mmCIF file with all atom_site columns, C-alpha atoms in Angstrom:
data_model
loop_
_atom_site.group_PDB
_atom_site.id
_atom_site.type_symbol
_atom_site.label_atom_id
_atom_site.label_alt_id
_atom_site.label_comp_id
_atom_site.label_asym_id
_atom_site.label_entity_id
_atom_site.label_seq_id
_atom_site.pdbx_PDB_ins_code
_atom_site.Cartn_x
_atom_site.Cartn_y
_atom_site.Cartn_z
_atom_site.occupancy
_atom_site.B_iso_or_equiv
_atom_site.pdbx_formal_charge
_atom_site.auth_seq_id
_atom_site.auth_comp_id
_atom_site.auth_asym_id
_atom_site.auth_atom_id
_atom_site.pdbx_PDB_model_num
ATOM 1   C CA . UNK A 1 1   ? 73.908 125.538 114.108 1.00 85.00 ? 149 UNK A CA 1
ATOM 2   C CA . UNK A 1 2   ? 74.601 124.603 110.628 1.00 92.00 ? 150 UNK A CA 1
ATOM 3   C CA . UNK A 1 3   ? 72.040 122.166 109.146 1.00 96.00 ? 151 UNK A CA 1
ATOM 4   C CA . UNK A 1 4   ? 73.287 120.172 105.472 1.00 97.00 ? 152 UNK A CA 1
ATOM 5   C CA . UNK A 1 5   ? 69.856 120.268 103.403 1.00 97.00 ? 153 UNK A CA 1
ATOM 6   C CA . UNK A 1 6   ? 69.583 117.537 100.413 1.00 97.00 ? 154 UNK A CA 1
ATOM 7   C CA . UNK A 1 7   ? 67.032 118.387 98.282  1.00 96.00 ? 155 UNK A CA 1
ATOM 8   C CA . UNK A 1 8   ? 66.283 118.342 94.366  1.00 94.00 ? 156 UNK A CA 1
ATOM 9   C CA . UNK A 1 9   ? 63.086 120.438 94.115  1.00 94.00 ? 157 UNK A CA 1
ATOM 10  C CA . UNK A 1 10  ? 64.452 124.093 94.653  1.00 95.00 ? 158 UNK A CA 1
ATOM 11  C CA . UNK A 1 11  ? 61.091 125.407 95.752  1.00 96.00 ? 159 UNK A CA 1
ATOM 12  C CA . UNK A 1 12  ? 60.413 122.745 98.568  1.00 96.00 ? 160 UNK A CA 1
ATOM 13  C CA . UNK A 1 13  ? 64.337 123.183 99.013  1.00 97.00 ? 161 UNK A CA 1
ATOM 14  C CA . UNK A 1 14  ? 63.477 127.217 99.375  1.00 97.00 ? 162 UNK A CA 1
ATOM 15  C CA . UNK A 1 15  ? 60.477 127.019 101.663 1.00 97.00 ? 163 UNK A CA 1
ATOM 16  C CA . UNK A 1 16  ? 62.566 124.514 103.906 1.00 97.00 ? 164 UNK A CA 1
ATOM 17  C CA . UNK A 1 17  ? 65.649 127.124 103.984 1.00 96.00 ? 165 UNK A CA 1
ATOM 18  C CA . UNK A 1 18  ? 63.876 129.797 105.144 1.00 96.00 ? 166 UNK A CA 1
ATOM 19  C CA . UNK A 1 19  ? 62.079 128.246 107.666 1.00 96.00 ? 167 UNK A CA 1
ATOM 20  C CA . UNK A 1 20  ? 65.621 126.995 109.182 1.00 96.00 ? 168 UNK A CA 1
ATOM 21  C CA . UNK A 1 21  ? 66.924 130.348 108.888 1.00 94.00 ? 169 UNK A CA 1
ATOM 22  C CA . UNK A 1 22  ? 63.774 131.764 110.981 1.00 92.00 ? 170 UNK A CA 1
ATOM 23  C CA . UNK A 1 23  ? 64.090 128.591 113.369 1.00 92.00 ? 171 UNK A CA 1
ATOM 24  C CA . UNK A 1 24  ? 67.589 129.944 114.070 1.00 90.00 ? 172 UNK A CA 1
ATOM 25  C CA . UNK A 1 25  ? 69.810 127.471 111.864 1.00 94.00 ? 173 UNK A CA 1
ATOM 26  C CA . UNK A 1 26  ? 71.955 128.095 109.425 1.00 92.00 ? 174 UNK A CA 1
ATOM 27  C CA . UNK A 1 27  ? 71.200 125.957 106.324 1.00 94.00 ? 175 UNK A CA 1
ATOM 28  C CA . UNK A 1 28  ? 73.647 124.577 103.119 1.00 94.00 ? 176 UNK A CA 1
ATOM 29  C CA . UNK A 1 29  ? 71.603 123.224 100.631 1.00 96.00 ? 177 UNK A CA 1
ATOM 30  C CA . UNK A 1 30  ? 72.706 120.829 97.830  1.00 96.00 ? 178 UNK A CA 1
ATOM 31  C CA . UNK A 1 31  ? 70.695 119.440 94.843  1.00 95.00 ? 179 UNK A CA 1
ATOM 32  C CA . UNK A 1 32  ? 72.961 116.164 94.132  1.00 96.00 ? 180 UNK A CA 1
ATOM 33  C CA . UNK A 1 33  ? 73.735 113.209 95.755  1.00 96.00 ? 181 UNK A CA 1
ATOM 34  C CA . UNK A 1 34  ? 78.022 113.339 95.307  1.00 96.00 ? 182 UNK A CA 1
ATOM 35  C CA . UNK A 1 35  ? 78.071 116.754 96.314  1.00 96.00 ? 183 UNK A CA 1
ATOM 36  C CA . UNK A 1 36  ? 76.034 115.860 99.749  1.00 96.00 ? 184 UNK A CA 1
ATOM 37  C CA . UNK A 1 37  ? 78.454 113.119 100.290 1.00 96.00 ? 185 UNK A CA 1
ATOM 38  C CA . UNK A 1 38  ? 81.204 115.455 99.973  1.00 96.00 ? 186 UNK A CA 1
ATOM 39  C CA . UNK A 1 39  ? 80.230 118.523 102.366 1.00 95.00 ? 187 UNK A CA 1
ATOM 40  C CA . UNK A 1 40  ? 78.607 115.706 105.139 1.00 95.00 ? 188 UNK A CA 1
ATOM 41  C CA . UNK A 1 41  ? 82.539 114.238 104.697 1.00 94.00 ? 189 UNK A CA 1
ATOM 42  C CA . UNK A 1 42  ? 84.547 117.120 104.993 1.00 92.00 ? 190 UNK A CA 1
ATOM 43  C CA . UNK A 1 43  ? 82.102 119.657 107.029 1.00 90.00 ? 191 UNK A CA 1
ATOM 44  C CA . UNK A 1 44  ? 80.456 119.704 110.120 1.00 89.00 ? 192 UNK A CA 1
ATOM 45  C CA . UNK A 1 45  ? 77.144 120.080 110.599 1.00 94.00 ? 193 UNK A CA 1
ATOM 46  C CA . UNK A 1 46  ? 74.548 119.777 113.848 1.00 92.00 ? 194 UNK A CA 1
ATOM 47  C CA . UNK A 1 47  ? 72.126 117.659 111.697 1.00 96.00 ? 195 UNK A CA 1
ATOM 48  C CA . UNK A 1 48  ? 71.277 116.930 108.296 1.00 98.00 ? 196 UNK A CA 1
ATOM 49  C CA . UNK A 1 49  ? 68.106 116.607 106.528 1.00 98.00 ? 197 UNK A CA 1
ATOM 50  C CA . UNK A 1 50  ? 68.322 114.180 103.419 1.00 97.00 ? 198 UNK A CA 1
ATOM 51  C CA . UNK A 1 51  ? 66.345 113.418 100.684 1.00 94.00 ? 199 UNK A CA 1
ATOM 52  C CA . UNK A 1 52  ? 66.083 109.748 98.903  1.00 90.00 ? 200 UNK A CA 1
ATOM 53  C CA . UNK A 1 53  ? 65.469 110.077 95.523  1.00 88.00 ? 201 UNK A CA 1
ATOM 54  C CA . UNK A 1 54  ? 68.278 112.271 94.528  1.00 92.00 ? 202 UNK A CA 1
ATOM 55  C CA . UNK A 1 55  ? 70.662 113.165 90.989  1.00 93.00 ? 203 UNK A CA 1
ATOM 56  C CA . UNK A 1 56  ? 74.414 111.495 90.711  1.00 92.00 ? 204 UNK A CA 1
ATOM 57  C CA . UNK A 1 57  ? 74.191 109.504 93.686  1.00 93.00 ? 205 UNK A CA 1
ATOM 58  C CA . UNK A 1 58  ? 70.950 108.206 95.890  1.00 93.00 ? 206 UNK A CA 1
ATOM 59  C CA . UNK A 1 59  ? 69.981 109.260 99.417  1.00 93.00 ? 207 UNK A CA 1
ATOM 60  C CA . UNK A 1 60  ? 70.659 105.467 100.770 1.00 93.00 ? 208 UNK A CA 1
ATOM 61  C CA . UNK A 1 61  ? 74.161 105.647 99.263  1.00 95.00 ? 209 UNK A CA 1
ATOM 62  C CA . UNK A 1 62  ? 75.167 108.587 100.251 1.00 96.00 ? 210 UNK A CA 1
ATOM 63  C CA . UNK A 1 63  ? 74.086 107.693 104.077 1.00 96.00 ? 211 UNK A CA 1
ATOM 64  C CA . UNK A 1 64  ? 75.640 104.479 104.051 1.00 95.00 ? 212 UNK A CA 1
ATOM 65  C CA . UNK A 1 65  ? 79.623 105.901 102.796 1.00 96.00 ? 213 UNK A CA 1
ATOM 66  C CA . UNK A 1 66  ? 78.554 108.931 105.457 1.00 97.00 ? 214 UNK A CA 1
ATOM 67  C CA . UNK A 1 67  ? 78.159 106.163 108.494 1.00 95.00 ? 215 UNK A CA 1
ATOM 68  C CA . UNK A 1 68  ? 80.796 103.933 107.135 1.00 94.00 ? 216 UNK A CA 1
ATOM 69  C CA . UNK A 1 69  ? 83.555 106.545 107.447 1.00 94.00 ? 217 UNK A CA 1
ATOM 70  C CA . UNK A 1 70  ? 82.495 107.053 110.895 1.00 94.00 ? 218 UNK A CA 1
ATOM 71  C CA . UNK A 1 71  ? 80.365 110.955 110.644 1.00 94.00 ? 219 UNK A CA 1
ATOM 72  C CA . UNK A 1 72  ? 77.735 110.366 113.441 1.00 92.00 ? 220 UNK A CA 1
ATOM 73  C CA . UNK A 1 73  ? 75.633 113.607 112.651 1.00 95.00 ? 221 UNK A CA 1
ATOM 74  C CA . UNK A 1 74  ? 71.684 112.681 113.081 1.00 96.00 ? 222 UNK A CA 1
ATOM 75  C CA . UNK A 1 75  ? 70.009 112.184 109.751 1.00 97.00 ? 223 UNK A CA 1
ATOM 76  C CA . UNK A 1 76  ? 66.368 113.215 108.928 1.00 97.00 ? 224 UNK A CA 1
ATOM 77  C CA . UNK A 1 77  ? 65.043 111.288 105.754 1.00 94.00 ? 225 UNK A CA 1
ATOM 78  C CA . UNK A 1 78  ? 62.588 113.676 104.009 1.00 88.00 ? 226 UNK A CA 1
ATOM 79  C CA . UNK A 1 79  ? 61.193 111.599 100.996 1.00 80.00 ? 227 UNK A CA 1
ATOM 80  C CA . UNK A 1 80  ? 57.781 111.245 98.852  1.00 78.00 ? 228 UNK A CA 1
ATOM 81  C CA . UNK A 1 81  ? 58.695 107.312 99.301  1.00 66.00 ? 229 UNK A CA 1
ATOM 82  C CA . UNK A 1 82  ? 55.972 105.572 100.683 1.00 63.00 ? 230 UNK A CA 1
ATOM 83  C CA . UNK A 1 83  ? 56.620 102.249 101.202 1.00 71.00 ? 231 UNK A CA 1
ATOM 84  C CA . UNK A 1 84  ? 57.528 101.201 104.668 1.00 74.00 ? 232 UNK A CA 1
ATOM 85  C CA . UNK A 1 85  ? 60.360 98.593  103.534 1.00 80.00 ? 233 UNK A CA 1
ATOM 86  C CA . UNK A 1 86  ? 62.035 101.800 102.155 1.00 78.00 ? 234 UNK A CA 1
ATOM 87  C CA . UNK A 1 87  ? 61.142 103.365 105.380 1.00 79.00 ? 235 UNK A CA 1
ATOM 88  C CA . UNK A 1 88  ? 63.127 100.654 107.906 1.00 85.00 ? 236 UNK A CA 1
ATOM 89  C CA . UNK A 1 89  ? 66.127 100.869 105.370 1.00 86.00 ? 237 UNK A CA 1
ATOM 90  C CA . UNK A 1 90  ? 66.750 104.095 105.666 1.00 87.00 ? 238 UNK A CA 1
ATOM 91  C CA . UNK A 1 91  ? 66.681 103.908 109.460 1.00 88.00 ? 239 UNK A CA 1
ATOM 92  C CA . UNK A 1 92  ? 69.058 100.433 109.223 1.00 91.00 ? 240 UNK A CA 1
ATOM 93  C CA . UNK A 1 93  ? 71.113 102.277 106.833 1.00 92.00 ? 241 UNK A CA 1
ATOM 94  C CA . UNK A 1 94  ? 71.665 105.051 110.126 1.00 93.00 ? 242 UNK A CA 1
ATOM 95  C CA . UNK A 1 95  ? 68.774 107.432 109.787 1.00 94.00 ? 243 UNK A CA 1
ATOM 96  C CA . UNK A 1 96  ? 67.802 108.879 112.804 1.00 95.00 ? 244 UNK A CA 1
ATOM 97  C CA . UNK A 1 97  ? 64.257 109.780 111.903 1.00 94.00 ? 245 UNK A CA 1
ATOM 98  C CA . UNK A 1 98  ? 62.031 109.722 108.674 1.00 92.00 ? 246 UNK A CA 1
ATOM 99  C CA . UNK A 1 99  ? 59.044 112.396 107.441 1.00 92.00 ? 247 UNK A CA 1
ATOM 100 C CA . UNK A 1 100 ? 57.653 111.571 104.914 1.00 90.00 ? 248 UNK A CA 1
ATOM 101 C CA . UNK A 1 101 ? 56.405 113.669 102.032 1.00 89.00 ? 249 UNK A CA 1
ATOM 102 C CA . UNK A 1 102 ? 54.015 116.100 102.101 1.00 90.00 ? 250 UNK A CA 1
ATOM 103 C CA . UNK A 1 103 ? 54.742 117.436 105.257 1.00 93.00 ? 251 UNK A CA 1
ATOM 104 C CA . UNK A 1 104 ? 53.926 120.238 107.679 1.00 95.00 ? 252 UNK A CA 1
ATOM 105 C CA . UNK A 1 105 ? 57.153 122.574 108.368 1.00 96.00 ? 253 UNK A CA 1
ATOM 106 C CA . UNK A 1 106 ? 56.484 122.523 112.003 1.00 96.00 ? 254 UNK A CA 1
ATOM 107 C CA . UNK A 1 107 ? 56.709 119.307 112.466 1.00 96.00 ? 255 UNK A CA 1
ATOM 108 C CA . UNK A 1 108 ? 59.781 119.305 110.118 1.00 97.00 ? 256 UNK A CA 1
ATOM 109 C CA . UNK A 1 109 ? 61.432 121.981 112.866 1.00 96.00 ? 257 UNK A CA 1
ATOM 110 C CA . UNK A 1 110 ? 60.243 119.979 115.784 1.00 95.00 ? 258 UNK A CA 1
ATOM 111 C CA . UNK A 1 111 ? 61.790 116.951 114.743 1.00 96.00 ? 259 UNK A CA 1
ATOM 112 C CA . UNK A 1 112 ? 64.976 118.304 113.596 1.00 96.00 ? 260 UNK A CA 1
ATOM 113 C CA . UNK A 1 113 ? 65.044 120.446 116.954 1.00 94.00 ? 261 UNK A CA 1
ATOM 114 C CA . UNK A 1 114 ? 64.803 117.236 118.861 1.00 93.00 ? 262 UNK A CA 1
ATOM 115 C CA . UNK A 1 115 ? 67.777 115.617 116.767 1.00 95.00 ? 263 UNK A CA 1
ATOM 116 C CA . UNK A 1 116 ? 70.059 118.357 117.537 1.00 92.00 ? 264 UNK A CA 1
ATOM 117 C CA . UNK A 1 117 ? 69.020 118.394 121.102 1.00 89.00 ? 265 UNK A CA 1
ATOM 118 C CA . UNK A 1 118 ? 69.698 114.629 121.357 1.00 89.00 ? 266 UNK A CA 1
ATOM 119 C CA . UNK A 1 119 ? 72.689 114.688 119.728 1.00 88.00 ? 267 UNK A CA 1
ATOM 120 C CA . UNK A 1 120 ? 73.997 117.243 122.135 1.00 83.00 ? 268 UNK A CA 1
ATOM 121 C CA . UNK A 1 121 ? 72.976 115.498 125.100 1.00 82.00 ? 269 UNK A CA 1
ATOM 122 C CA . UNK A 1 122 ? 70.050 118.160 125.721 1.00 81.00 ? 270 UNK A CA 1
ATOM 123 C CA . UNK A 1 123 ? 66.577 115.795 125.948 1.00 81.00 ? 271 UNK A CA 1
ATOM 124 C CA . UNK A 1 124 ? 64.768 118.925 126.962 1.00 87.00 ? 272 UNK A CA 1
ATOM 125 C CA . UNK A 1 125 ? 64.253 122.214 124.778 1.00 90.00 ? 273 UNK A CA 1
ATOM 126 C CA . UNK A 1 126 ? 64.838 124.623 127.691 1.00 93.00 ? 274 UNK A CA 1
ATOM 127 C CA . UNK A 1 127 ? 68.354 124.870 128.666 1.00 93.00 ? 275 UNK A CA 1
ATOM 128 C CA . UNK A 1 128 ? 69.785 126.489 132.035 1.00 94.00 ? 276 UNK A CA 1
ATOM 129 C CA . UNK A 1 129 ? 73.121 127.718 132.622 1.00 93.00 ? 277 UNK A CA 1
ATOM 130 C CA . UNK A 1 130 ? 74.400 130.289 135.175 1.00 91.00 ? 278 UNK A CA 1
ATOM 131 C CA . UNK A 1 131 ? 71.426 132.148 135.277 1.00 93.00 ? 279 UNK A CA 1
ATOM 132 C CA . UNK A 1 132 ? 70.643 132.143 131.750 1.00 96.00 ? 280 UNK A CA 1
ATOM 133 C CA . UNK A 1 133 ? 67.557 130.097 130.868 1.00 96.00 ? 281 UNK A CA 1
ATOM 134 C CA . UNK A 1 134 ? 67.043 129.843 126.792 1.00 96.00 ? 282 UNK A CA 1
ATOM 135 C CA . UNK A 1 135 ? 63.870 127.931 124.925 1.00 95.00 ? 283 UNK A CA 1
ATOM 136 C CA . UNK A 1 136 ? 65.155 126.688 121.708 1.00 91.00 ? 284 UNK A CA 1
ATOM 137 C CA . UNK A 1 137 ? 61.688 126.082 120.575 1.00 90.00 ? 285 UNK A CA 1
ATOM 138 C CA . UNK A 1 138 ? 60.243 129.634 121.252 1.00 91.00 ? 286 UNK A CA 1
ATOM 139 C CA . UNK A 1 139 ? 63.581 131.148 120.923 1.00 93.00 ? 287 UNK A CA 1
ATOM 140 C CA . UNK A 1 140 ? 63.537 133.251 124.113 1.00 95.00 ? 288 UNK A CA 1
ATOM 141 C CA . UNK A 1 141 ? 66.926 134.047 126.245 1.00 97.00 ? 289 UNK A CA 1
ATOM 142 C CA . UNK A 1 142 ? 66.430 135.381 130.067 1.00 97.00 ? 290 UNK A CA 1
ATOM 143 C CA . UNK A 1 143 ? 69.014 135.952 132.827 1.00 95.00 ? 291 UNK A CA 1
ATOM 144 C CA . UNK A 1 144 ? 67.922 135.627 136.392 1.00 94.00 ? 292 UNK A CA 1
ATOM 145 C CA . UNK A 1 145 ? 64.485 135.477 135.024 1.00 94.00 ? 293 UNK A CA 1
ATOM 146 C CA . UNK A 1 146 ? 64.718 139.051 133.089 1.00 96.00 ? 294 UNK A CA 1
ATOM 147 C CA . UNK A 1 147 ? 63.943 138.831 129.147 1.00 96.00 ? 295 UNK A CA 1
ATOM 148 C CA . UNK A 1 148 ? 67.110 139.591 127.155 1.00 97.00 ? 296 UNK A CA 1
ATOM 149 C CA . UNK A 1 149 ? 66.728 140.193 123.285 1.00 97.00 ? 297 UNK A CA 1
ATOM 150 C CA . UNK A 1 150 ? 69.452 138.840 121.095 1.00 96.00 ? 298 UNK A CA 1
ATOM 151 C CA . UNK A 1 151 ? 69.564 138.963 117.436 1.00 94.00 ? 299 UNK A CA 1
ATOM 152 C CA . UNK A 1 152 ? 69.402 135.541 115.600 1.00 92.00 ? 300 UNK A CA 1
ATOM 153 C CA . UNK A 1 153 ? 73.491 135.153 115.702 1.00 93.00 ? 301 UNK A CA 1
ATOM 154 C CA . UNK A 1 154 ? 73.752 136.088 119.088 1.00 96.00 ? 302 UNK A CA 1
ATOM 155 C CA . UNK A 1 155 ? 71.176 133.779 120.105 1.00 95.00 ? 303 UNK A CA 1
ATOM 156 C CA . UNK A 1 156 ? 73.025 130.705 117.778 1.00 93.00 ? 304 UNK A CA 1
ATOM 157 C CA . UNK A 1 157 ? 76.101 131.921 119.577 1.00 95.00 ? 305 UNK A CA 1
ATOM 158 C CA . UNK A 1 158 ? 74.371 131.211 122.975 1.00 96.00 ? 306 UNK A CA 1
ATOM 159 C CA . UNK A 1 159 ? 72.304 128.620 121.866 1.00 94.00 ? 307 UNK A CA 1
ATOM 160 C CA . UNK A 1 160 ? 75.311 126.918 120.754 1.00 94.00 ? 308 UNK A CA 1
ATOM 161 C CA . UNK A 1 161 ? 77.787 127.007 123.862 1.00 95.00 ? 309 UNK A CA 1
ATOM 162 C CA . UNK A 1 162 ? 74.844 126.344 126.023 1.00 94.00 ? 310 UNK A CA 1
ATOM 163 C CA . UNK A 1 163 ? 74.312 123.004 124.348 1.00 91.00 ? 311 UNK A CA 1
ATOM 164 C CA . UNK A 1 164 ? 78.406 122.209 124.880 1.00 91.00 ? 312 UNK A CA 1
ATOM 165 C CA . UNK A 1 165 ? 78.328 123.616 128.100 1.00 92.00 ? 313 UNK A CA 1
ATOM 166 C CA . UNK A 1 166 ? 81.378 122.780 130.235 1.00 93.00 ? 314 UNK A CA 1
ATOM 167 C CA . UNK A 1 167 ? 83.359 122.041 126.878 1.00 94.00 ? 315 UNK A CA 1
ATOM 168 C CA . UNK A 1 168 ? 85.705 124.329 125.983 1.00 96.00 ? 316 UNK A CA 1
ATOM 169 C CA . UNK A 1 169 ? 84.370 124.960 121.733 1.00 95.00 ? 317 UNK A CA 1
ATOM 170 C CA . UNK A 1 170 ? 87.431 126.523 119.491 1.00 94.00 ? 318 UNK A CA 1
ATOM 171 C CA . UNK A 1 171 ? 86.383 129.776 117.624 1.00 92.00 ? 319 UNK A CA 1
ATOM 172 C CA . UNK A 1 172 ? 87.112 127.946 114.354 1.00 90.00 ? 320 UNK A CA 1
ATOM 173 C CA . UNK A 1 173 ? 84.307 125.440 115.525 1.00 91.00 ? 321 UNK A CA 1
ATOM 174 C CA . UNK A 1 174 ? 81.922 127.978 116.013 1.00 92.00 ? 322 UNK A CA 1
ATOM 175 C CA . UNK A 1 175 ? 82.814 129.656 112.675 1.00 90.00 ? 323 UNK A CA 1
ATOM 176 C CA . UNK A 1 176 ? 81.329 126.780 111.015 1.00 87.00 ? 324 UNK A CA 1
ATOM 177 C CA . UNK A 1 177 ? 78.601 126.077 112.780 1.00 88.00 ? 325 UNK A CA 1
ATOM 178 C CA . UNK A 1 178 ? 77.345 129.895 113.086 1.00 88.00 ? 326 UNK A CA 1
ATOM 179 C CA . UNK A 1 179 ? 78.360 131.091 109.147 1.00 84.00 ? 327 UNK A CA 1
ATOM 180 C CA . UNK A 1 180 ? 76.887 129.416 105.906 1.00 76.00 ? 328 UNK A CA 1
ATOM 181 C CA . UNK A 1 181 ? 79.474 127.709 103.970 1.00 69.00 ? 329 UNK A CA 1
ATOM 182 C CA . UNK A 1 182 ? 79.629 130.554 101.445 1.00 65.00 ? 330 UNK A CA 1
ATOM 183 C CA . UNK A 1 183 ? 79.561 133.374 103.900 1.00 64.00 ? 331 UNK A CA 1
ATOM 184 C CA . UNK A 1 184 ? 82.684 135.738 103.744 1.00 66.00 ? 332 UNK A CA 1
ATOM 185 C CA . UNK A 1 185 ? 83.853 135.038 107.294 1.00 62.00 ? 333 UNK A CA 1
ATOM 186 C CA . UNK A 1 186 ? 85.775 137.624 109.249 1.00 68.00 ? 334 UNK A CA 1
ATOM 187 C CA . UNK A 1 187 ? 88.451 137.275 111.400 1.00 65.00 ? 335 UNK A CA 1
ATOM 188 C CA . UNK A 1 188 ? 87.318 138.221 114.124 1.00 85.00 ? 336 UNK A CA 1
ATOM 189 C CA . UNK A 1 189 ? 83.726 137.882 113.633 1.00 89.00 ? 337 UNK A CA 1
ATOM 190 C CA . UNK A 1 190 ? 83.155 135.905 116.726 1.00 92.00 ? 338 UNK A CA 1
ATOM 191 C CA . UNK A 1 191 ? 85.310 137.975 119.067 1.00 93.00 ? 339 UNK A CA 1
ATOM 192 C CA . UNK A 1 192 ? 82.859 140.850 118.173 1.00 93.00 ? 340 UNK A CA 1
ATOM 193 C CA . UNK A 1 193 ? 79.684 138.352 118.360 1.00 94.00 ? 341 UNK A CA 1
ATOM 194 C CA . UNK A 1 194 ? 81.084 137.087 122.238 1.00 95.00 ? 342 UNK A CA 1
ATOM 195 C CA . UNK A 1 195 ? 81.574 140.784 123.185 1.00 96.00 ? 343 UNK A CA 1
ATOM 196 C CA . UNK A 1 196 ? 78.211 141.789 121.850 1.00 96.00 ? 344 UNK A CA 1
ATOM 197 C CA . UNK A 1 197 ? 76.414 138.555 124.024 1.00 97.00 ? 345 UNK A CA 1
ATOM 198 C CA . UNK A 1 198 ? 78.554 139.394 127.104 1.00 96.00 ? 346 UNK A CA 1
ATOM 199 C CA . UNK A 1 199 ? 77.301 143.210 127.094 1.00 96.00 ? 347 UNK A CA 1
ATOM 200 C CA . UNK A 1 200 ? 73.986 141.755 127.526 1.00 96.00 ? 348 UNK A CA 1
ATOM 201 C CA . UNK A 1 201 ? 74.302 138.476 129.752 1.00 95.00 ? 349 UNK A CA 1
ATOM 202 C CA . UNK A 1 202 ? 76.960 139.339 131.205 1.00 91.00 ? 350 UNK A CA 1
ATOM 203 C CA . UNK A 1 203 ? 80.763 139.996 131.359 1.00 87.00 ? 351 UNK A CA 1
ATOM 204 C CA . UNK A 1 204 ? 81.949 136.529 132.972 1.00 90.00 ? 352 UNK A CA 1
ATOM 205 C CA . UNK A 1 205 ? 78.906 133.862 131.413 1.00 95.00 ? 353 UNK A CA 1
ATOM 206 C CA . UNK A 1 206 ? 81.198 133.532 128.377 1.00 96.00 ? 354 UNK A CA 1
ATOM 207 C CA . UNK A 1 207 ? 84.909 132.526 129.733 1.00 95.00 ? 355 UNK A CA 1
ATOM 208 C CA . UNK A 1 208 ? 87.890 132.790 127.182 1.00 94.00 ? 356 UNK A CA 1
ATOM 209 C CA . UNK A 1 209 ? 89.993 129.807 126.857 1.00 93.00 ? 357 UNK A CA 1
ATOM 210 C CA . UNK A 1 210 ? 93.390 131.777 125.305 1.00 91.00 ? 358 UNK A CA 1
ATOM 211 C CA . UNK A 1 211 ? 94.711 129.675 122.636 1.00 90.00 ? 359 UNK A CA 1
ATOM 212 C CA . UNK A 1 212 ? 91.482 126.965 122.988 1.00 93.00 ? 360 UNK A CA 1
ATOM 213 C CA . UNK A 1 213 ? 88.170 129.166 122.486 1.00 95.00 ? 361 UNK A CA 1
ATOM 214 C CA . UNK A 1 214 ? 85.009 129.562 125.104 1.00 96.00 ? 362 UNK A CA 1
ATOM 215 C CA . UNK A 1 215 ? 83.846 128.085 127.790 1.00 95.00 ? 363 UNK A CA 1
ATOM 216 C CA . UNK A 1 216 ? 80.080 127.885 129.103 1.00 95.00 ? 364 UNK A CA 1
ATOM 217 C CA . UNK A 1 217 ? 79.910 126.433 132.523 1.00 93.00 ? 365 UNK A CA 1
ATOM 218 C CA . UNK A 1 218 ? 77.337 124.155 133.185 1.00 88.00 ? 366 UNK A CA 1
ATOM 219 C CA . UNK A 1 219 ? 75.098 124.600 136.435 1.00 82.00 ? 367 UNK A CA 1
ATOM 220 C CA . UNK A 1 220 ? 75.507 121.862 139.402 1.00 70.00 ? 368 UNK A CA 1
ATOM 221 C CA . UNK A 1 221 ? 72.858 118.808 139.281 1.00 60.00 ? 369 UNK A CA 1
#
């Protein structure tokens, strides 16, 4: 899942990358406050982790245009701000959760782990679904209780339509939310990625939708 990271300092903004690249996300980062407000507008992302005190155009301001033209993405404030007034803004303003500055990067994952999850209707970080049983916070993938090894897109790939299950997700949708904005996207890219994750859960987890995308189904309450 893409995540939009807001960040001035390149090094924190470098350390935080890479550990949402080895967490299994797929990370745009921005130094400047207009340009933020322009991706969050026109791209889709599974969360977004923003910082206050930014160039051009302030965190606060940027949130507040995001929620009033309706994006509904969850919205991690990561700021050296201290002051708790600042703190209930930003969560008035439509933050979903705050961390403040200097922080440990697990928690950082664990939190924005729990936004995605929540925003996909998942509460729990183990997700089931016709046999398959995946642990987005260890990252581990089994069918009918066997271990299956997927490389970090195949496991986004499953990750992903396990957390839409029983909606039918377009392949330009998952384009987006598997590549980096700047990656030179193929074609067919995800036909290949399906086919690969099929080969090793299984022929018929991953229904085709021709003309709509793929299809997850859910398993029964």
């Amino acid at each position: 899942m893409r995540i939009l990271l807001v960040e001035d300092d390149a090094r924190l903004a470098a350390s935080v990358r890479r550990a949402l690249e080895a967490a299994g996300f797929v990370p745009d980062w921005v130094e400047d406050g207009e340009r933020a407000w322009f991706l969050g507008d026109t791209e889709h992302y599974a969360a977004v982790i923003l910082d206050l005190g930014l160039p051009q155009l302030d965190g606060l301001s940027v949130l507040r245009r995001w929620r009033g033209a309706g994006q509904r993405f969850p919205v991690l404030i990561l700021t050296a701000r201290g002051d708790w007034s600042e703190r209930v803004e930003g969560i008035d303003a439509g933050a979903d959760d705050y961390l403040p500055k200097p922080f440990r990067m697990e928690e950082l994952l664990a939190r924005v782990r729990a936004l995605v999850r929540r925003a996909a209707g998942q509460p729990s970080p183990v997700i089931e679904c016709g046999g398959v049983r995946l642990d987005t916070c260890r990252m581990t993938v089994a069918r009918d209780g066997v271990p299956v090894h997927l490389s970090p897109q195949e496991y986004r790939l499953a990750c992903y339509l396990m957390q839409h299950a029983g909606r039918v997700v377009s392949q330009g949708e998952l384009t987006e939310q598997l590549y980096a904005q700047d990656f030179e996207r193929d074609s067919n890219a995800i036909e290949v990625l399906v086919g690969r994750v099929r080969r090793k859960l299984g022929g018929d987890w991953i229904q085709t939708r021709r003309g709509f995308g793929y299809l997850v189904e859910p398993d029964a309450d």
